[in-house]
């Protein structure tokens, strides 16, 4: 089992209908928390957005804190699966970085509330907040180490590189997708990959 999945406090639904209802609740919670924040968002608001009664909500979750935790886990699984699928047949690491960055930015375009949800989870549920990033870092570091072994990138501290690039991509998404959108994704991706490929030395 994926280590981050162990943090889930929700029993997996046994039917497709139950799974579909759970996903409706999580998507509704994403909209509710993205628009109103965790503290002003409400269970009644989530239920209304999901098109269910509050009684149905309580079949899956005990409280808002539980749904926030599961939402962060759901976003983590969804985004990691999307990124993995995007680069599954890409052998060149720099090409993988390019495709991965663009895929991430497109995800942010579709889910601009991601930043608010994650930032609020840092204070509501620090454990899942940390696990969200550490699970990404583990997979990223493994990929960089594999690229080193193939001779695709130079030797170096892959753990430090992992967190540096994750931080860079995080703030690129916030600056150029959430805050302002005057520059194209192609422009931003090209500039970022130029830095990754050539560094800062003249």
Coordinates of C-alpha atoms in Angstrom, one line a residue:
X1 CA 0.0 0.0 0.0
X2 CA 1.2 3.5 -0.8
X3 CA 2.4 5.0 2.5
X4 CA 0.3 8.1 2.2
X5 CA -2.8 6.0 1.7
X6 CA -2.4 4.7 5.3
X7 CA -3.4 8.2 6.5
X8 CA -6.9 7.8 5.2
X9 CA -9.6 7.5 7.8
X10 CA -12.4 6.6 5.4
X11 CA -13.3 3.0 4.6
X12 CA -13.2 2.3 0.9
X13 CA -16.8 2.0 -0.5
X14 CA -17.7 -1.5 -1.5
X15 CA -19.8 -0.5 -4.5
X16 CA -19.3 1.6 -7.6
X17 CA -22.2 3.8 -6.5
X18 CA -20.6 4.3 -3.1
X19 CA -17.3 5.2 -4.7
X20 CA -19.0 7.7 -7.0
X21 CA -20.8 9.3 -4.1
X22 CA -17.5 9.6 -2.2
X23 CA -15.9 11.3 -5.1
X24 CA -18.8 13.7 -5.5
X25 CA -18.4 14.7 -1.9
X26 CA -14.7 15.3 -2.3
X27 CA -15.1 17.3 -5.4
X28 CA -17.8 19.3 -3.7
X29 CA -15.5 19.8 -0.7
X30 CA -12.8 21.1 -3.1
X31 CA -15.2 23.7 -4.5
X32 CA -16.5 24.7 -1.0
X33 CA -13.1 25.1 0.6
X34 CA -11.5 26.7 -2.4
X35 CA -14.3 29.4 -2.5
X36 CA -14.9 29.9 1.3
X37 CA -11.9 28.4 3.0
X38 CA -12.0 25.6 5.5
X39 CA -13.3 27.5 8.5
X40 CA -16.1 29.3 6.6
X41 CA -17.0 26.3 4.5
X42 CA -19.7 24.1 5.9
X43 CA -20.9 20.5 5.7
X44 CA -24.3 21.8 4.5
X45 CA -22.5 23.6 1.7
X46 CA -20.6 20.5 0.7
X47 CA -23.7 18.4 0.8
X48 CA -25.6 21.0 -1.3
X49 CA -22.8 21.1 -3.9
X50 CA -22.7 17.3 -4.0
X51 CA -26.5 17.0 -4.4
X52 CA -26.8 14.8 -1.4
X53 CA -28.5 15.1 2.1
X54 CA -26.3 15.8 5.1
X55 CA -27.2 12.3 6.4
X56 CA -25.4 10.8 3.4
X57 CA -22.4 13.0 4.1
X58 CA -22.2 11.5 7.6
X59 CA -22.2 8.0 6.2
X60 CA -18.7 8.8 4.9
X61 CA -17.3 11.5 7.2
X62 CA -17.6 12.4 10.8
X63 CA -16.6 16.1 10.5
X64 CA -15.0 18.7 8.2
X65 CA -11.6 17.8 9.4
X66 CA -12.0 14.3 8.1
X67 CA -13.2 15.4 4.7
X68 CA -10.3 17.9 4.4
X69 CA -7.8 15.1 5.1
X70 CA -9.4 12.8 2.6
X71 CA -9.5 15.6 0.0
X72 CA -5.8 16.3 0.4
X73 CA -5.2 12.6 -0.1
X74 CA -7.5 12.5 -3.1
X75 CA -5.8 15.5 -4.7
X76 CA -2.4 13.8 -4.1
X77 CA -3.5 10.5 -5.7
X78 CA -5.1 12.3 -8.7
X79 CA -2.2 14.6 -9.4
X80 CA 0.5 11.9 -9.0
X81 CA -1.5 9.5 -11.3
X82 CA -1.9 12.3 -13.9
X83 CA 1.8 13.1 -13.9
X84 CA 2.9 9.5 -14.0
X85 CA 0.6 8.8 -17.0
X86 CA 1.9 11.9 -18.8
X87 CA 5.5 10.8 -18.7
X88 CA 5.2 7.0 -18.7
X89 CA 6.8 6.6 -22.2
X90 CA 9.3 9.4 -21.8
X91 CA 12.9 8.3 -21.3
X92 CA 14.7 11.6 -21.5
X93 CA 14.6 13.3 -18.0
X94 CA 14.6 16.8 -19.3
X95 CA 11.7 16.0 -21.6
X96 CA 10.0 14.4 -18.6
X97 CA 10.5 17.6 -16.6
X98 CA 9.0 19.7 -19.4
X99 CA 5.9 17.5 -19.8
X100 CA 5.5 17.1 -16.1
X101 CA 5.7 20.9 -15.5
X102 CA 3.1 21.6 -18.2
X103 CA 0.8 18.9 -16.9
X104 CA 1.1 20.3 -13.4
X105 CA 0.3 23.9 -14.6
X106 CA -2.7 22.6 -16.6
X107 CA -3.9 20.9 -13.5
X108 CA -3.6 24.1 -11.5
X109 CA -5.6 25.9 -14.2
X110 CA -8.4 23.4 -13.7
X111 CA -8.0 23.4 -9.9
X112 CA -6.9 26.9 -8.8
X113 CA -8.2 26.3 -5.3
X114 CA -5.4 23.7 -4.7
X115 CA -3.1 26.2 -3.1
X116 CA -5.7 27.5 -0.6
X117 CA -6.7 23.9 0.4
X118 CA -3.2 22.8 1.0
X119 CA -2.2 25.9 2.9
X120 CA -5.2 25.6 5.2
X121 CA -4.5 21.9 5.7
X122 CA -1.0 22.9 7.1
X123 CA -2.8 24.2 10.2
X124 CA -5.8 22.0 10.3
X125 CA -4.0 18.7 9.7
X126 CA -0.2 19.1 9.6
X127 CA 0.4 15.4 9.3
X128 CA -1.4 15.1 6.0
X129 CA 0.0 18.4 4.7
X130 CA 3.6 17.1 5.2
X131 CA 2.7 13.7 3.8
X132 CA 1.3 15.3 0.7
X133 CA 4.7 16.8 -0.2
X134 CA 6.8 14.0 1.1
X135 CA 5.0 11.4 -1.1
X136 CA 5.7 13.6 -4.2
X137 CA 9.3 14.1 -3.1
X138 CA 9.9 10.3 -2.8
X139 CA 8.7 9.6 -6.3
X140 CA 10.5 12.6 -7.7
X141 CA 13.8 11.6 -6.0
X142 CA 13.4 8.0 -7.2
X143 CA 13.0 9.2 -10.8
X144 CA 16.1 11.5 -10.6
X145 CA 18.2 8.7 -9.1
X146 CA 17.1 6.4 -11.9
X147 CA 18.0 9.0 -14.5
X148 CA 21.4 9.3 -12.9
X149 CA 21.9 5.6 -13.2
X150 CA 21.0 5.7 -16.9
X151 CA 23.5 8.6 -17.4
X152 CA 20.6 10.9 -18.3
X153 CA 21.6 13.6 -15.7
X154 CA 24.8 14.3 -13.9
X155 CA 25.7 13.1 -10.5
X156 CA 24.6 15.2 -7.5
X157 CA 22.4 15.5 -4.5
X158 CA 19.0 14.3 -5.9
X159 CA 17.2 14.9 -2.6
X160 CA 18.2 18.6 -2.5
X161 CA 17.4 18.9 -6.3
X162 CA 14.0 17.3 -5.7
X163 CA 12.9 19.8 -3.1
X164 CA 14.4 22.7 -5.0
X165 CA 12.5 21.8 -8.2
X166 CA 9.3 21.1 -6.3
X167 CA 9.5 24.5 -4.6
X168 CA 10.2 26.2 -7.9
X169 CA 7.2 24.5 -9.6
X170 CA 5.0 25.3 -6.7
X171 CA 5.6 29.0 -6.9
X172 CA 5.6 29.1 -10.7
X173 CA 2.1 27.7 -10.6
X174 CA 1.0 30.2 -8.0
X175 CA 2.6 33.2 -9.7
X176 CA 1.8 32.5 -13.4
X177 CA -1.5 30.5 -13.1
X178 CA -3.3 31.6 -10.0
X179 CA -2.2 35.2 -9.5
X180 CA -1.7 36.3 -13.1
X181 CA -2.2 34.7 -16.4
X182 CA -0.7 37.2 -18.9
X183 CA 2.1 34.8 -20.0
X184 CA 1.4 31.6 -21.9
X185 CA 2.2 28.2 -20.4
X186 CA 4.6 27.5 -23.3
X187 CA 6.6 30.7 -22.3
X188 CA 6.8 29.7 -18.7
X189 CA 7.7 26.1 -19.3
X190 CA 10.4 27.1 -21.8
X191 CA 12.0 29.5 -19.4
X192 CA 11.9 27.0 -16.5
X193 CA 13.4 24.1 -18.6
X194 CA 16.1 26.5 -19.9
X195 CA 17.1 27.0 -16.2
X196 CA 17.0 23.3 -15.4
X197 CA 19.0 22.5 -18.5
X198 CA 21.7 25.2 -18.4
X199 CA 21.7 26.6 -14.8
X200 CA 22.7 30.2 -14.1
X201 CA 26.3 30.2 -15.2
X202 CA 27.0 32.4 -18.2

